[in-house]
CSV table of C-alpha atoms in Angstrom, one decimal:
chain,number,residue,atom,x,y,z
A,1,MET,CA,166.4,97.0,121.9
A,2,THR,CA,163.1,95.7,123.1
A,3,ALA,CA,160.1,98.2,122.7
A,4,PRO,CA,158.4,99.3,125.9
A,5,ALA,CA,155.3,97.3,126.8
A,6,SER,CA,153.1,100.4,126.5
A,7,THR,CA,154.1,100.9,122.8
A,8,ALA,CA,154.1,97.2,121.9
A,9,THR,CA,151.5,96.1,119.4
A,10,LYS,CA,148.4,94.8,121.1
A,11,VAL,CA,147.3,91.4,120.0
A,12,ARG,CA,143.5,91.2,119.6
A,13,ALA,CA,141.8,88.1,120.7
A,14,PRO,CA,140.1,86.2,117.8
A,15,ARG,CA,136.4,86.9,117.5
A,16,ALA,CA,134.2,84.1,118.7
A,17,PRO,CA,132.4,82.4,115.7
A,18,ARG,CA,128.8,83.3,115.4
A,19,ARG,CA,126.3,80.5,116.2
A,20,PRO,CA,124.3,79.1,113.3
A,21,ALA,CA,121.1,80.3,114.9
A,22,ASP,CA,122.4,83.9,115.1
A,23,ARG,CA,123.3,83.8,111.4
A,24,ILE,CA,120.0,82.4,110.4
A,25,PHE,CA,118.1,85.0,112.4
A,26,SER,CA,120.2,87.9,111.1
A,27,GLY,CA,119.8,86.7,107.6
A,28,SER,CA,116.0,86.3,108.0
A,29,THR,CA,115.6,89.8,109.3
A,30,VAL,CA,117.6,91.3,106.4
A,31,VAL,CA,115.5,89.3,103.9
A,32,ALA,CA,112.2,90.3,105.5
A,33,GLY,CA,113.2,94.0,105.6
A,34,GLY,CA,114.3,93.8,101.9
A,35,LEU,CA,111.2,92.0,100.9
A,36,ILE,CA,109.0,94.7,102.4
A,37,LEU,CA,110.8,97.4,100.5
A,38,ALA,CA,110.7,95.3,97.3
A,39,ILE,CA,106.9,94.8,97.6
A,40,LEU,CA,106.4,98.5,98.2
A,41,ALA,CA,108.5,99.4,95.2
A,42,ALA,CA,106.7,96.9,93.0
A,43,VAL,CA,103.3,98.3,94.0
A,44,ALA,CA,104.5,101.8,93.3
A,45,ILE,CA,105.9,100.8,89.9
A,46,PHE,CA,102.7,99.0,89.0
A,47,LEU,CA,100.5,102.0,89.9
A,48,VAL,CA,102.7,104.5,88.1
A,49,ALA,CA,102.9,102.4,84.9
A,50,GLN,CA,99.2,101.7,84.8
A,51,SER,CA,98.3,105.4,85.6
A,52,ILE,CA,100.3,107.0,82.9
A,53,PRO,CA,97.7,106.2,80.1
A,54,ALA,CA,94.9,107.8,82.1
A,55,VAL,CA,96.9,111.0,82.8
A,56,ILE,CA,98.0,111.5,79.2
A,57,ALA,CA,94.9,110.2,77.5
A,58,ASP,CA,92.7,112.2,75.2
A,59,PRO,CA,89.7,113.6,77.2
A,60,ALA,CA,87.3,112.2,74.5
A,61,ASP,CA,88.6,108.7,75.1
A,62,ILE,CA,88.1,109.1,78.9
A,63,SER,CA,84.5,110.3,78.4
A,64,LEU,CA,83.7,107.4,76.2
A,65,SER,CA,84.6,105.1,79.1
A,66,GLY,CA,82.0,106.8,81.3
A,67,PHE,CA,84.4,109.1,83.2
A,68,PRO,CA,84.7,112.9,83.2
A,69,ASP,CA,86.8,114.5,80.5
A,70,SER,CA,89.6,115.5,82.8
A,71,PHE,CA,91.3,113.1,85.2
A,72,TRP,CA,92.1,115.8,87.7
A,73,GLN,CA,88.5,117.0,87.8
A,74,TYR,CA,87.5,113.4,88.5
A,75,VAL,CA,90.1,112.6,91.2
A,76,GLY,CA,89.9,116.0,93.0
A,77,PRO,CA,86.5,115.5,94.7
A,78,LEU,CA,87.4,111.9,95.5
A,79,ALA,CA,90.7,112.9,97.2
A,80,PHE,CA,88.8,115.6,99.1
A,81,GLY,CA,86.1,113.2,100.3
A,82,THR,CA,88.8,110.6,101.3
A,83,VAL,CA,90.8,113.0,103.5
A,84,TYR,CA,87.7,114.8,104.8
A,85,ALA,CA,85.9,111.7,105.9
A,86,ALA,CA,89.0,110.2,107.5
A,87,ALA,CA,89.8,113.5,109.3
A,88,LEU,CA,86.3,113.7,110.7
A,89,ALA,CA,86.5,110.1,111.9
A,90,LEU,CA,89.9,110.7,113.6
A,91,VAL,CA,88.5,113.8,115.3
A,92,MET,CA,85.6,111.8,116.7
A,93,ALA,CA,87.5,108.7,117.6
A,94,LEU,CA,90.7,110.0,119.1
A,95,PRO,CA,89.3,111.6,122.3
A,96,VAL,CA,87.1,108.6,123.0
A,97,ALA,CA,89.9,106.2,122.4
A,98,ILE,CA,92.3,108.1,124.8
A,99,GLY,CA,89.5,108.2,127.4
A,100,ILE,CA,88.8,104.5,127.2
A,101,ALA,CA,92.6,103.7,127.3
A,102,LEU,CA,93.1,105.8,130.4
A,103,PHE,CA,90.1,104.3,132.1
A,104,ILE,CA,91.3,100.8,131.4
A,105,SER,CA,94.9,101.5,132.4
A,106,HIS,CA,94.5,103.8,135.4
A,107,TYR,CA,90.9,103.9,136.7
A,108,ALA,CA,89.0,100.6,136.2
A,109,PRO,CA,89.4,97.7,138.6
A,110,ARG,CA,91.6,94.9,137.3
A,111,ARG,CA,88.8,92.5,136.5
A,112,LEU,CA,86.7,95.1,134.7
A,113,ALA,CA,89.8,96.4,132.8
A,114,ALA,CA,90.6,92.9,131.5
A,115,GLY,CA,87.1,92.3,130.3
A,116,LEU,CA,86.8,95.8,128.7
A,117,GLY,CA,90.1,95.4,127.0
A,118,TYR,CA,89.0,92.1,125.5
A,119,VAL,CA,85.8,93.6,124.2
A,120,ILE,CA,87.8,96.5,122.6
A,121,ASP,CA,90.1,94.0,120.9
A,122,LEU,CA,87.2,91.9,119.7
A,123,LEU,CA,85.6,95.0,118.1
A,124,ALA,CA,88.7,95.2,115.8
A,125,ALA,CA,87.9,91.7,114.4
A,126,VAL,CA,84.4,92.7,113.1
A,127,PRO,CA,84.4,92.8,109.2
A,128,SER,CA,84.1,96.1,107.6
A,129,VAL,CA,81.0,95.0,105.6
A,130,VAL,CA,79.2,94.4,108.9
A,131,PHE,CA,80.0,98.0,110.0
A,132,GLY,CA,78.7,99.2,106.6
A,133,LEU,CA,75.4,97.3,106.9
A,134,TRP,CA,75.0,98.6,110.5
A,135,GLY,CA,75.7,102.2,109.4
A,136,SER,CA,73.2,102.1,106.4
A,137,ILE,CA,70.4,100.1,108.0
A,138,VAL,CA,70.5,101.0,111.7
A,139,LEU,CA,72.6,104.1,112.3
A,140,ALA,CA,71.5,106.3,109.3
A,141,PRO,CA,67.7,106.2,110.1
A,142,ALA,CA,68.4,106.7,113.8
A,143,VAL,CA,70.5,109.9,113.4
A,144,GLN,CA,68.4,111.5,110.6
A,145,PRO,CA,66.2,113.4,113.2
A,146,VAL,CA,69.3,114.6,114.9
A,147,TYR,CA,70.7,115.9,111.6
A,148,ALA,CA,67.4,117.8,111.0
A,149,TRP,CA,67.7,119.4,114.4
A,150,MET,CA,71.3,120.3,113.8
A,151,ALA,CA,70.5,121.9,110.4
A,152,ASP,CA,67.6,123.9,112.0
A,153,HIS,CA,69.7,125.2,114.9
A,154,LEU,CA,73.2,125.2,113.6
A,155,GLY,CA,72.6,125.7,109.9
A,156,TRP,CA,74.3,129.1,110.0
A,157,PHE,CA,77.6,127.2,110.2
A,158,PRO,CA,78.6,125.9,106.7
A,159,LEU,CA,79.5,122.5,108.1
A,160,PHE,CA,75.9,121.8,109.1
A,161,ALA,CA,74.1,123.6,106.3
A,162,GLY,CA,71.1,122.0,104.6
A,163,PRO,CA,69.2,120.6,102.9
A,164,VAL,CA,69.3,117.6,105.2
A,165,SER,CA,69.3,114.2,103.7
A,166,GLY,CA,66.1,112.3,104.1
A,167,THR,CA,67.8,108.9,104.5
A,168,GLY,CA,70.6,109.9,106.9
A,169,ARG,CA,73.2,108.4,104.6
A,170,THR,CA,75.6,111.4,104.6
A,171,LEU,CA,79.3,112.0,105.0
A,172,LEU,CA,78.8,112.5,108.7
A,173,THR,CA,77.3,109.0,109.0
A,174,ALA,CA,80.1,107.5,107.0
A,175,SER,CA,82.6,109.3,109.3
A,176,ILE,CA,80.9,107.9,112.4
A,177,VAL,CA,81.1,104.4,111.0
A,178,LEU,CA,84.8,105.0,110.3
A,179,ALA,CA,85.3,106.4,113.8
A,180,VAL,CA,83.8,103.2,115.3
A,181,MET,CA,86.1,101.1,113.1
A,182,ILE,CA,89.3,102.8,114.0
A,183,LEU,CA,88.4,103.1,117.7
A,184,PRO,CA,89.8,99.7,118.7
A,185,ILE,CA,93.1,100.3,117.0
A,186,ILE,CA,93.8,103.6,118.7
A,187,THR,CA,92.5,102.4,122.1
A,188,ALA,CA,94.5,99.2,122.2
A,189,LEU,CA,97.8,100.8,121.2
A,190,SER,CA,97.2,103.8,123.5
A,191,ARG,CA,96.4,101.5,126.4
A,192,GLU,CA,99.6,99.5,126.0
A,193,VAL,CA,101.6,102.8,125.8
A,194,PHE,CA,100.0,104.1,129.0
A,195,LEU,CA,100.7,100.9,130.8
A,196,GLN,CA,104.4,101.3,130.0
A,197,THR,CA,104.7,104.6,131.9
A,198,PRO,CA,107.5,104.2,134.5
A,199,THR,CA,105.9,103.5,137.9
A,200,LEU,CA,108.4,105.8,139.6
A,201,HIS,CA,107.2,108.7,137.5
A,202,GLU,CA,103.6,108.1,138.6
A,203,GLU,CA,104.5,107.6,142.3
A,204,ALA,CA,106.7,110.7,142.3
A,205,ALA,CA,103.9,112.9,141.0
A,206,LEU,CA,101.5,111.4,143.5
A,207,ALA,CA,104.0,111.9,146.3
A,208,LEU,CA,104.3,115.6,145.4
A,209,GLY,CA,100.6,116.0,146.1
A,210,ALA,CA,99.2,115.6,142.5
A,211,THR,CA,95.8,114.1,142.1
A,212,ARG,CA,95.3,111.1,139.8
A,213,TRP,CA,94.3,113.3,136.9
A,214,GLU,CA,97.2,115.7,137.5
A,215,MET,CA,99.5,112.7,137.6
A,216,ILE,CA,98.2,111.6,134.2
A,217,GLN,CA,98.7,115.1,132.8
A,218,VAL,CA,102.4,115.4,134.0
A,219,ALA,CA,103.5,111.8,133.8
A,220,VAL,CA,101.4,109.5,131.6
A,221,LEU,CA,100.3,111.7,128.7
A,222,PRO,CA,103.8,113.2,128.0
A,223,PHE,CA,105.3,109.7,128.1
A,224,GLY,CA,102.6,108.3,125.8
A,225,ARG,CA,102.5,111.1,123.3
A,226,PRO,CA,104.6,109.4,120.6
A,227,GLY,CA,102.5,106.3,121.0
A,228,ILE,CA,99.3,108.2,120.7
A,229,ILE,CA,100.5,109.8,117.5
A,230,SER,CA,101.5,106.4,116.1
A,231,ALA,CA,98.1,104.9,117.0
A,232,SER,CA,96.3,107.9,115.5
A,233,MET,CA,98.2,107.5,112.2
A,234,LEU,CA,97.4,103.8,112.1
A,235,GLY,CA,93.8,104.5,112.6
A,236,LEU,CA,93.9,107.3,110.0
A,237,GLY,CA,95.5,104.9,107.5
A,238,ARG,CA,92.6,102.5,108.1
A,239,ALA,CA,90.1,105.2,107.6
A,240,LEU,CA,91.8,106.4,104.4
A,241,GLY,CA,91.7,103.0,102.8
A,242,GLU,CA,88.3,101.7,104.0
A,243,THR,CA,86.1,100.6,101.1
A,244,MET,CA,83.0,98.6,101.8
A,245,ALA,CA,81.8,100.5,104.9
A,246,VAL,CA,81.8,103.8,103.0
A,247,ALA,CA,80.4,102.3,99.8
A,248,LEU,CA,77.4,100.9,101.7
A,249,VAL,CA,76.7,104.1,103.7
A,250,LEU,CA,77.5,107.0,101.4
A,251,SER,CA,75.6,108.1,98.4
A,252,PRO,CA,78.5,109.3,96.2
A,253,ALA,CA,78.7,112.4,94.0
A,254,LEU,CA,81.7,114.1,92.3
A,255,VAL,CA,81.4,117.4,94.1
A,256,ILE,CA,83.5,119.2,96.7
A,257,ASN,CA,80.9,119.9,99.4
A,258,PRO,CA,82.1,120.7,103.0
A,259,ALA,CA,78.5,120.3,104.3
A,260,ILE,CA,78.2,116.9,106.1
A,261,LEU,CA,74.4,116.7,106.5
A,262,THR,CA,73.3,116.7,102.9
A,263,SER,CA,72.8,113.8,100.5
A,264,THR,CA,75.3,115.3,98.0
A,265,ASN,CA,78.6,114.2,99.3
A,266,SER,CA,82.0,113.4,97.8
A,267,SER,CA,82.8,109.7,97.8
A,268,THR,CA,86.2,108.3,98.8
A,269,ILE,CA,88.8,106.9,96.4
A,270,ALA,CA,88.6,103.4,97.8
A,271,ALA,CA,84.8,103.2,97.7
A,272,ASN,CA,84.7,104.6,94.2
A,273,ILE,CA,87.1,102.0,92.9
A,274,ALA,CA,85.1,99.2,94.5
A,275,LEU,CA,81.8,100.5,93.0
A,276,ARG,CA,83.1,101.3,89.5
A,277,PHE,CA,85.7,98.7,88.8
A,278,PRO,CA,83.3,95.9,87.8
A,279,GLU,CA,81.9,98.0,84.9
A,280,ALA,CA,85.1,99.8,83.9
A,281,HIS,CA,86.9,98.9,80.6
A,282,ASP,CA,89.8,100.1,78.5
A,283,ILE,CA,91.0,103.5,79.7
A,284,GLY,CA,88.5,103.5,82.6
A,285,ILE,CA,90.5,100.8,84.3
A,286,ASN,CA,93.6,102.9,84.1
A,287,THR,CA,91.7,105.9,85.4
A,288,LEU,CA,90.7,103.9,88.5
A,289,ILE,CA,94.2,102.7,89.0
A,290,ALA,CA,95.4,106.3,88.8
A,291,THR,CA,93.0,107.3,91.6
A,292,GLY,CA,94.5,104.4,93.6
A,293,LEU,CA,98.0,106.0,93.0
A,294,VAL,CA,96.7,109.2,94.4
A,295,LEU,CA,95.5,107.4,97.5
A,296,PHE,CA,98.9,105.7,97.8
A,297,VAL,CA,100.6,109.1,97.7
A,298,ILE,CA,98.2,110.5,100.3
A,299,THR,CA,98.9,107.6,102.7
A,300,LEU,CA,102.7,108.0,102.3
A,301,VAL,CA,102.5,111.7,103.0
A,302,VAL,CA,100.4,111.2,106.1
A,303,ASN,CA,102.7,108.5,107.4
A,304,SER,CA,105.8,110.7,106.7
A,305,ILE,CA,104.3,113.6,108.6
A,306,ALA,CA,103.6,111.3,111.5
A,307,ARG,CA,107.1,110.0,111.5
A,308,ILE,CA,108.5,113.6,111.5
A,309,VAL,CA,106.3,114.5,114.5
A,310,ILE,CA,107.3,111.4,116.4
A,311,ASN,CA,111.0,112.0,115.8
A,312,ARG,CA,110.6,115.5,117.2
A,313,ARG,CA,109.1,114.0,120.4
A,314,LYS,CA,111.8,111.5,121.1
A,315,ALA,CA,112.6,113.1,124.4
A,316,PHE,CA,109.3,111.8,125.8
A,317,SER,CA,109.8,108.2,124.7
A,318,GLY,CA,110.5,105.5,127.2
A,319,ALA,CA,113.8,104.6,125.5
A,320,ASN,CA,115.2,107.9,126.7
């Protein structure tokens, strides 16, 4: 007896063969993704392998290489200075970058917005050594009187406590230079995110009687919040790893000092490696590589926190 048509086995049509171009593109993306992971793993393995001798070495051997007896006493102030300077730079750069991005995307005339956007993008191409020379030769002497005024009137606050540096080459100056360096990154990415805001959202807010600023508050900023966080983390990563600009501006010392106007400031890990590596030898090289491992871990932690925050804000993304 013949089975009913509804229960008969359905014959699936054969799948169309994939085109060679599709196979090549798919394979290339897999290889590229795997290559990134392999490079990251290779860097991590190299840093860990080269850092072990410095961590387990006899303090006397480390001191003979011109480093403090304890590795953790050495890397602690450097890690503090790295995070402290980058955080100050981000605090200064983020509001300015968002303001510039909003001006370009929603306030400036089209011709002015195009020219200003080009200038911002061009600022990102300036080498870091140029920023360092500008910070040490031009900016530091110019802001030194301002630092003296801040210490006189705001010295009761530990952040602005004296004595003030006579040269102006302080942690605050280095942070200002870092803020200028990360400003183009945050501005460019935030501008592109703001321009992707759905036009219907903006027009709906304006139709309900909102002013332009209120429309930005209820439509543009919530939509662009994940992009702002991503841009901030990219800028923070640039500030954490910056070398020459900090090395040229800052007068380093192995201390943990929250005051930002004094001449005794903690250096950063990247700047310290650049300054001390040419004269390092034996276990000293391993010590510097171990500090690089600490910077590697700090960067991974910062990026992981940013990814968690962005994933919690998926409801505001344009894909949803």
